[in-house]
PDB file of C-alpha atoms in Angstrom:
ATOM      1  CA  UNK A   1    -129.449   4.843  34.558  1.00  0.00           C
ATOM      2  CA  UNK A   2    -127.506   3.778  37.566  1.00  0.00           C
ATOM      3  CA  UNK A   3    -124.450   4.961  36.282  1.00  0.00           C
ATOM      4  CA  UNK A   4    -126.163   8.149  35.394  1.00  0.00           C
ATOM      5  CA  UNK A   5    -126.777   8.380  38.943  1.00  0.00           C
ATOM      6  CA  UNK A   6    -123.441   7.905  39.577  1.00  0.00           C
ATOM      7  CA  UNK A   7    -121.914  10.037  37.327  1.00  0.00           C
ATOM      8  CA  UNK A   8    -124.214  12.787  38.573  1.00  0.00           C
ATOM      9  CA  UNK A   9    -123.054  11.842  42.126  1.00  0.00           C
ATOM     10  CA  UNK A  10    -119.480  12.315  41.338  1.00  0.00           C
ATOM     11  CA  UNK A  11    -119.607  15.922  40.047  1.00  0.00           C
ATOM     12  CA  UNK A  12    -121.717  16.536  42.335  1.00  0.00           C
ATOM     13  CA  UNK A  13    -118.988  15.536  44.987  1.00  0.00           C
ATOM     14  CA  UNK A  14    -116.272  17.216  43.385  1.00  0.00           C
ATOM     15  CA  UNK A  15    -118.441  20.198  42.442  1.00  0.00           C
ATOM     16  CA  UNK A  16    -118.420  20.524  45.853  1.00  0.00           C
ATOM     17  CA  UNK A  17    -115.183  20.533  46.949  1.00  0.00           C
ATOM     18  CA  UNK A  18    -114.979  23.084  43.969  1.00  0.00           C
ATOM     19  CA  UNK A  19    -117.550  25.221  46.038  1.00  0.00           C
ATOM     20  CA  UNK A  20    -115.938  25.348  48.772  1.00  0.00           C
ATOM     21  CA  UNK A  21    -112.090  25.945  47.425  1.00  0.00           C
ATOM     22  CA  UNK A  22    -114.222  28.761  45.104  1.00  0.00           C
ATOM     23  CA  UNK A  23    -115.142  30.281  49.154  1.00  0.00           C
ATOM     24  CA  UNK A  24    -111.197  30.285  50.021  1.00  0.00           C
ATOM     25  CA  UNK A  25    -110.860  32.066  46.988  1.00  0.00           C
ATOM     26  CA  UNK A  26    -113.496  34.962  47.581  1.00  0.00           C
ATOM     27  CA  UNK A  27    -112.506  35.411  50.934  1.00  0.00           C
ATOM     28  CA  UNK A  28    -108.693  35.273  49.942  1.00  0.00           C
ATOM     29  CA  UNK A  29    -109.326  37.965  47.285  1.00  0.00           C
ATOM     30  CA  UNK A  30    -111.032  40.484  49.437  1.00  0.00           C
ATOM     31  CA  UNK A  31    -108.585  39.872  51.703  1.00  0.00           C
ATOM     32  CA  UNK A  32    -105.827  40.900  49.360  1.00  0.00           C
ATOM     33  CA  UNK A  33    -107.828  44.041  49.215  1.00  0.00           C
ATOM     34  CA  UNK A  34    -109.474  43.447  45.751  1.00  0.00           C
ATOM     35  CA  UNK A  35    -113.329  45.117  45.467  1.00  0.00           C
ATOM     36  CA  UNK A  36    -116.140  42.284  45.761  1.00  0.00           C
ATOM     37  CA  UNK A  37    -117.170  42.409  41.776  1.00  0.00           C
ATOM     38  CA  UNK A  38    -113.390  41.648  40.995  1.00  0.00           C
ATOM     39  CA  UNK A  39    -113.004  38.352  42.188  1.00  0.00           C
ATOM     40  CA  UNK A  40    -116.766  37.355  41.176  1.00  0.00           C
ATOM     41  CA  UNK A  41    -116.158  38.463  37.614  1.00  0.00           C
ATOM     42  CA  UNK A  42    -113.028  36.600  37.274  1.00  0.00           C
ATOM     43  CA  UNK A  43    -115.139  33.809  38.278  1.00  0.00           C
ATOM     44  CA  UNK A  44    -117.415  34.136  35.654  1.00  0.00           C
ATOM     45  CA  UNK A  45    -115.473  35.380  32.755  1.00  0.00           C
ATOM     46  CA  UNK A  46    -112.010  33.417  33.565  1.00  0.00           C
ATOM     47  CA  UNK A  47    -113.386  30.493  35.272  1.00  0.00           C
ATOM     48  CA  UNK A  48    -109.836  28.966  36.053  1.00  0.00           C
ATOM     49  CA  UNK A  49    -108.756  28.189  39.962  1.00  0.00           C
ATOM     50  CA  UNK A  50    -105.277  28.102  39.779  1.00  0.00           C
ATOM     51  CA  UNK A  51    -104.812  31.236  38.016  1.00  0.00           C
ATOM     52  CA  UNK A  52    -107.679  32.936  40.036  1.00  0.00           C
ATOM     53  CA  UNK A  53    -105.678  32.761  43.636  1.00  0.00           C
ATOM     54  CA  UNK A  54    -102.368  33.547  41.706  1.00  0.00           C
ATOM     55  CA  UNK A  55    -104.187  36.929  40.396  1.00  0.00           C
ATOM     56  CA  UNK A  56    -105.497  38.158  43.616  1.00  0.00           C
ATOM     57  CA  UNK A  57    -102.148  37.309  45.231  1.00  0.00           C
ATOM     58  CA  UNK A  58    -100.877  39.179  42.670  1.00  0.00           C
ATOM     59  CA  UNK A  59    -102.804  41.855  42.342  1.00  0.00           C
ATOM     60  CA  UNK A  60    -103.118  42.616  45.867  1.00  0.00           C
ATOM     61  CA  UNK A  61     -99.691  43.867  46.051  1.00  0.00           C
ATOM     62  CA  UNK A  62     -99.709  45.978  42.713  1.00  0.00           C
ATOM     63  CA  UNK A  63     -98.329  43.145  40.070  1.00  0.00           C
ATOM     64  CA  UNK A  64    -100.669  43.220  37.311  1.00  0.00           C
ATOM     65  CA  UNK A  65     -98.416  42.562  34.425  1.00  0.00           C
ATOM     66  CA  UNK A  66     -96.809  39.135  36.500  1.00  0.00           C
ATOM     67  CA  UNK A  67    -101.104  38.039  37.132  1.00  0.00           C
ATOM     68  CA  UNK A  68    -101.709  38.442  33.748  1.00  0.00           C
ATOM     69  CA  UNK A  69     -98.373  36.525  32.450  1.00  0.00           C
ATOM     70  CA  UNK A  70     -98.532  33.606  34.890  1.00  0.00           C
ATOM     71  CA  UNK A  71    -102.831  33.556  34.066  1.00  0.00           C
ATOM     72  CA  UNK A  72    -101.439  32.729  30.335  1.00  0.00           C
ATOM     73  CA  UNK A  73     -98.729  30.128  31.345  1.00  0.00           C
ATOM     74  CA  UNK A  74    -100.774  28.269  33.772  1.00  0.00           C
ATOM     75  CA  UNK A  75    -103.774  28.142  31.558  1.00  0.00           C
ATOM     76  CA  UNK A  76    -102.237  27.336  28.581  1.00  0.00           C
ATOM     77  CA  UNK A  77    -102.282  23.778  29.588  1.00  0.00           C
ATOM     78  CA  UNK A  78    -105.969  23.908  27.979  1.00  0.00           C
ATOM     79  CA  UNK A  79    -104.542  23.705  24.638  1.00  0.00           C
ATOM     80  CA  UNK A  80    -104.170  19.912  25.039  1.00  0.00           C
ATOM     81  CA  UNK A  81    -107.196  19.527  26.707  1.00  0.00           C
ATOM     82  CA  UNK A  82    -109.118  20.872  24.167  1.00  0.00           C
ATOM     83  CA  UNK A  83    -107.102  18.958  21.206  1.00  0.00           C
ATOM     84  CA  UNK A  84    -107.644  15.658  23.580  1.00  0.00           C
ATOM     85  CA  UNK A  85    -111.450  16.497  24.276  1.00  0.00           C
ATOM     86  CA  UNK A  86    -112.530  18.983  21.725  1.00  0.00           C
ATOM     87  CA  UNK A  87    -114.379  16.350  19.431  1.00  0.00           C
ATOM     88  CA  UNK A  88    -116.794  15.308  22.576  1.00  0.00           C
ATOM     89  CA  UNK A  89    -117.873  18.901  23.402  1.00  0.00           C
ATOM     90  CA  UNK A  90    -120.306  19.842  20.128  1.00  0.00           C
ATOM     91  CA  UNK A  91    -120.216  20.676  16.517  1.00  0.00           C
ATOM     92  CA  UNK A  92    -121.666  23.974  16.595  1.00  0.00           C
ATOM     93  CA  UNK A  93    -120.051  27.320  17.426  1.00  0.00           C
ATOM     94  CA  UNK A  94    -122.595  28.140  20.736  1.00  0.00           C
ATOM     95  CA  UNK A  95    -121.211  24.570  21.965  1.00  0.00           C
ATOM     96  CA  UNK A  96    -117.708  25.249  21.410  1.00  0.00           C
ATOM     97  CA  UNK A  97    -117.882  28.389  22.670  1.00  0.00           C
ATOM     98  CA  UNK A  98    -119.396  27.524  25.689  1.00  0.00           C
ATOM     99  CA  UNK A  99    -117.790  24.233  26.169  1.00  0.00           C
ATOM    100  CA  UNK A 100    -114.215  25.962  26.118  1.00  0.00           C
ATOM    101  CA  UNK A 101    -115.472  28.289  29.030  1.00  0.00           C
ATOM    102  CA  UNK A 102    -115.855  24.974  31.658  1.00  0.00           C
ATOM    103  CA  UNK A 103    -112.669  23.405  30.078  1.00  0.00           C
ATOM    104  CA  UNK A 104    -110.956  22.920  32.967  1.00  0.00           C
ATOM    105  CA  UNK A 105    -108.573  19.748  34.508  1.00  0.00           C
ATOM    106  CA  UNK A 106    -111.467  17.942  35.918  1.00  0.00           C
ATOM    107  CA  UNK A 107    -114.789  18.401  33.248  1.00  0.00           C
ATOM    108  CA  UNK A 108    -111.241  16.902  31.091  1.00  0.00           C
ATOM    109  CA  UNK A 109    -110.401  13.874  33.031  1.00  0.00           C
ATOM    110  CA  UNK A 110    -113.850  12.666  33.439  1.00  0.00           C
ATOM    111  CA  UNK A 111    -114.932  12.697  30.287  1.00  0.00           C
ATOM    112  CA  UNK A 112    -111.427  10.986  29.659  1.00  0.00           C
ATOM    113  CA  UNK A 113    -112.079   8.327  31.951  1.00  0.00           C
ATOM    114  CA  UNK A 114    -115.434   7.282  30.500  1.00  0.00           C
ATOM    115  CA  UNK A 115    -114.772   4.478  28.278  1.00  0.00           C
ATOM    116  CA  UNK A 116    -117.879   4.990  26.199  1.00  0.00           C
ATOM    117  CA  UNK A 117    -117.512   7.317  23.914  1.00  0.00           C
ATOM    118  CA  UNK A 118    -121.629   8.103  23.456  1.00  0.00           C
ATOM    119  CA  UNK A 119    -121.006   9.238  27.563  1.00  0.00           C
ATOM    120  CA  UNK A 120    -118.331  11.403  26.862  1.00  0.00           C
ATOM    121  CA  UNK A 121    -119.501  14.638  25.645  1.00  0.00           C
ATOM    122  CA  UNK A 122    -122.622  14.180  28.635  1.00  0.00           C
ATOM    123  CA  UNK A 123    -119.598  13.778  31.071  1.00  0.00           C
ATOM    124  CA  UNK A 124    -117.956  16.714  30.269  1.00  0.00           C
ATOM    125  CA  UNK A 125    -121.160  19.011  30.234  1.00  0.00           C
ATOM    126  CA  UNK A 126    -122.362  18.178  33.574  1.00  0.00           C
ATOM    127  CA  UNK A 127    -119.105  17.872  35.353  1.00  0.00           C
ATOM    128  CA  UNK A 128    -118.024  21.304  33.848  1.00  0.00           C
ATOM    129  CA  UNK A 129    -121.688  22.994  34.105  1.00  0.00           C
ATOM    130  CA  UNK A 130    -121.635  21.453  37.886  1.00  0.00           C
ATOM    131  CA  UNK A 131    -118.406  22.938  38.593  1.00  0.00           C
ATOM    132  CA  UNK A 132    -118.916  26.451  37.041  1.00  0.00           C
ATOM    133  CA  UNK A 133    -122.454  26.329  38.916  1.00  0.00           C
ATOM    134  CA  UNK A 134    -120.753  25.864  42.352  1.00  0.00           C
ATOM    135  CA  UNK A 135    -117.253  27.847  42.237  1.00  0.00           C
ATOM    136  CA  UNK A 136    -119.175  31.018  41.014  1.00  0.00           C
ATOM    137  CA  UNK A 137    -121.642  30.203  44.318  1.00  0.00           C
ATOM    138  CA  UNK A 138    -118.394  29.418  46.526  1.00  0.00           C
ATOM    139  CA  UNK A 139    -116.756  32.744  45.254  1.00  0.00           C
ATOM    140  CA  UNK A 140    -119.956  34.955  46.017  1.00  0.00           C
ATOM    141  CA  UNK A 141    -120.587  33.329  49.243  1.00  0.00           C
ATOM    142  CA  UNK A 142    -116.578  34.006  50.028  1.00  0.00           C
ATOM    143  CA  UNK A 143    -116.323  37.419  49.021  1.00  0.00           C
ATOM    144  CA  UNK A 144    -119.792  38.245  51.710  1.00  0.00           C
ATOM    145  CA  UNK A 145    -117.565  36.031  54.227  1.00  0.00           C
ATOM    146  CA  UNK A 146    -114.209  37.651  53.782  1.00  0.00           C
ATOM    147  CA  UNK A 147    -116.038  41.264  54.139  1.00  0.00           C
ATOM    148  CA  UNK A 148    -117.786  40.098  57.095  1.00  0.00           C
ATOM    149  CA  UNK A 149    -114.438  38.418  58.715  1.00  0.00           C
ATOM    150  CA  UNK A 150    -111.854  40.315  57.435  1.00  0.00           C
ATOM    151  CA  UNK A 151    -108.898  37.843  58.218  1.00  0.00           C
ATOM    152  CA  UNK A 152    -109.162  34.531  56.224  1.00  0.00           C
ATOM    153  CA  UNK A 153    -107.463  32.827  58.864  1.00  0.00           C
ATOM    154  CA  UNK A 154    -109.606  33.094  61.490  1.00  0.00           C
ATOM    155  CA  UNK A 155    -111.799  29.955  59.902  1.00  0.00           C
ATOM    156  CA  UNK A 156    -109.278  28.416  57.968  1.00  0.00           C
ATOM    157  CA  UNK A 157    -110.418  29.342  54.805  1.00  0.00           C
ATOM    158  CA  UNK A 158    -107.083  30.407  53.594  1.00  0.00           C
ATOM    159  CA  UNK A 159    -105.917  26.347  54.056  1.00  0.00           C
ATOM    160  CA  UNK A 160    -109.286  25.233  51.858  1.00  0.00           C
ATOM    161  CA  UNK A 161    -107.533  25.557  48.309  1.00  0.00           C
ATOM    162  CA  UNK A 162    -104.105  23.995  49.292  1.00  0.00           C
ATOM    163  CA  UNK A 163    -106.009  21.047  50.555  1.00  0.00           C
ATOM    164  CA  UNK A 164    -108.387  20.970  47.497  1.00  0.00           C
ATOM    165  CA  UNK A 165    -105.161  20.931  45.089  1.00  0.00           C
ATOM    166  CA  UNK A 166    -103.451  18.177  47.083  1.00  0.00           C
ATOM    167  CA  UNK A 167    -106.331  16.065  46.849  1.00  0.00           C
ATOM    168  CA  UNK A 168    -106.698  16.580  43.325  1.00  0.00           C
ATOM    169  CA  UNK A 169    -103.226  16.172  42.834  1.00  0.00           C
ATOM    170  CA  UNK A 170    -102.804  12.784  44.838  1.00  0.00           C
ATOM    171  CA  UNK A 171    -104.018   9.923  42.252  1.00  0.00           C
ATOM    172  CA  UNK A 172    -101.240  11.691  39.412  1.00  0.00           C
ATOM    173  CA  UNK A 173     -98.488  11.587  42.633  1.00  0.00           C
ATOM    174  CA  UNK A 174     -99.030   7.525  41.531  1.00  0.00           C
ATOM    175  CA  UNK A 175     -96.430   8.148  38.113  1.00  0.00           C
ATOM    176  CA  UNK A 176     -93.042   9.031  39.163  1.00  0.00           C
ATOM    177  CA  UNK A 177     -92.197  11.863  36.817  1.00  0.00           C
ATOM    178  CA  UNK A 178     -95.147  13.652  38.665  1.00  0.00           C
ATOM    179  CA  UNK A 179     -93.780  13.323  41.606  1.00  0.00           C
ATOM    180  CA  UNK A 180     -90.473  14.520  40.715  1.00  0.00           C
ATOM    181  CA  UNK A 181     -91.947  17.140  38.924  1.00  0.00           C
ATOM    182  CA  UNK A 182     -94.347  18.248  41.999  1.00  0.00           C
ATOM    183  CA  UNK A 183     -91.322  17.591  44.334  1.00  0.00           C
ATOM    184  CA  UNK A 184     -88.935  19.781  42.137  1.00  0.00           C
ATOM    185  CA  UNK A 185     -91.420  22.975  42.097  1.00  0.00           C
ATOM    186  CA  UNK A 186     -92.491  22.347  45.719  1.00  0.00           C
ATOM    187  CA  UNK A 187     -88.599  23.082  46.938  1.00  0.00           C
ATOM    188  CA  UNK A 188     -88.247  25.887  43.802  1.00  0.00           C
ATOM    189  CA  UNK A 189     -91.190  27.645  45.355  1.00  0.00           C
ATOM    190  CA  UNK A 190     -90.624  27.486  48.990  1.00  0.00           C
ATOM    191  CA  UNK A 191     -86.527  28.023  48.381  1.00  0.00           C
ATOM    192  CA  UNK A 192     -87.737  31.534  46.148  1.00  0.00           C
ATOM    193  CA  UNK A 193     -90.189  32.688  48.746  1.00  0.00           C
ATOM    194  CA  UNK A 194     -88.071  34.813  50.928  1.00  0.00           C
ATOM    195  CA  UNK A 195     -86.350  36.230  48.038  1.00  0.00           C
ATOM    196  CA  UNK A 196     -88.762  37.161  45.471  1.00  0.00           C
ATOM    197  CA  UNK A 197     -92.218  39.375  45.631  1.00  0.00           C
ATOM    198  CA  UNK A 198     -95.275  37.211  45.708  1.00  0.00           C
ATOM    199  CA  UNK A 199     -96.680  35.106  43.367  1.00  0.00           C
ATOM    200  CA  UNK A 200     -93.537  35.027  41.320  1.00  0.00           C
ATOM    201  CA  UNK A 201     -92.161  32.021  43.399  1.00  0.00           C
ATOM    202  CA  UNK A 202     -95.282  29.785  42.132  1.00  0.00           C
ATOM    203  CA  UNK A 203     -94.019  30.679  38.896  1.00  0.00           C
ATOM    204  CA  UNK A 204     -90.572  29.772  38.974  1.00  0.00           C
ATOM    205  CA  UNK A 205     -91.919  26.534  40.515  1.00  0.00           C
ATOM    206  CA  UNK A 206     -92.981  25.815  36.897  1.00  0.00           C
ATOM    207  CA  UNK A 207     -89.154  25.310  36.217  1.00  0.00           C
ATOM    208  CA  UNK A 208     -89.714  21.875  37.810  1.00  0.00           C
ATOM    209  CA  UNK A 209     -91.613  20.406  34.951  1.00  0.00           C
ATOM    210  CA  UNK A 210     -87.599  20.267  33.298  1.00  0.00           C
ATOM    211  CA  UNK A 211     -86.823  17.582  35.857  1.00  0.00           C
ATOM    212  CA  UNK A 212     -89.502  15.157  34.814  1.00  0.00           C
ATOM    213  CA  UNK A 213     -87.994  15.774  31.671  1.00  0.00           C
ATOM    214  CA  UNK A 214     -84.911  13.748  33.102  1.00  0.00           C
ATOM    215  CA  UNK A 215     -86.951  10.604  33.769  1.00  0.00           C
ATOM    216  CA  UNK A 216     -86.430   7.742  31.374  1.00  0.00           C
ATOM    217  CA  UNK A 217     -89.590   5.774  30.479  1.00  0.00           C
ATOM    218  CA  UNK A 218     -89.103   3.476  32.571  1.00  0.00           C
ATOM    219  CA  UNK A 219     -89.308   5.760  35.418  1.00  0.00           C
ATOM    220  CA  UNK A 220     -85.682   6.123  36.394  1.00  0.00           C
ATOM    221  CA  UNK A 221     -83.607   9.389  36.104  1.00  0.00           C
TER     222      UNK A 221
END
């Protein structure tokens, strides 16, 4: 029971976090000149952060067709999720169903990290339910922010889902390939920025996944 409590404790904490990078996003979105239901629905139908900002970035100056493509890249990283995690999440079709909906990076590495496999499956549900709970309350409570402020930056809020990646991101800095990887996109992105229409240059970025390619198991190029 104590790790219950816990577990509950941690996605709690990081459903948090979740909340309020879910706020960013609203207010972003809005901001970008989207209409209130857009960004809420995409928080209940697509349920997937990274692809969420690069939509209403994308969207917001007329790219649909570049939202939709980079949605499908970034996300497709959830077809080794669900082969790594896909026997913890139910056998029947209601629980796959809904358990691919809150497949995302973090309902994945928790119930990754729980040794016992009996805790697995109640990892994922309540860190994924937690998370899909709060980011669809961050987004709604965003969007009525963002009309209300009309600038992002006048709180900050714009600075809220850079931070929340970069502490998520942190602990995997720890493997060099990662890092060369992160560092490789990071100078791809900023380098394209000036040149290229918006959104695209997070894109490109992806190019940087080749370098890690270059590291030798032993973590030397």
């Amino acid at each position: 029971m104590i790790t219950d409590r816990a577990l509950v404790r941690d996605a709690l904490a990081i459903g948090a976090a979740a909340g309020v990078i879910g706020l960013s996003y609203g207010a972003i979105a809005v901001a970008n000149g989207l209409e209130p239901w857009v960004p809420i629905a995409m928080s209940l139908i697509v349920f997937a952060g990274g692809s969420q900002f690069l939509a209403a970035g994308l969207l917001g100056v007329g790219n649909p067709i570049a939202a939709v493509v980079g949605g499908i890249l970034i996300n497709s990283r959830h077809f080794p999720f669900g082969l790594a995690i896909g026997g913890y999440i139910g056998d029947s079709l209601p629980s796959k169903l809904l358990g691919s909906h809150i497949l995302i990076d973090e309902s994945t590495a928790f119930t990754m990290a729980e040794p016992d496999p009996g805790r697995k499956r109640r990892s994922f549900w309540l860190v994924g339910g937690t998370l899909f709970v709060l980011w669809n309350l961050g987004t709604v409570v965003g969007v009525l922010i963002g009309n209300a402020v009309g600038d992002p930056e006048t709180f900050g809020l714009d600075a809220a889902f850079p931070a929340g990646l970069l502490a998520l991101l942190l602990p995997s800095l720890r493997d060099s390939a990662a890092r060369v990887a992160a560092g490789a996109g990071a100078v791809i992105a900023v380098a394209t920025t000036p040149l290229l229409p918006a959104g695209l240059p997070v894109l490109l970025s992806l190019v940087g996944l080749a370098a890690a390619l270059m590291i030798k198991p032993g973590g030397t190029p």
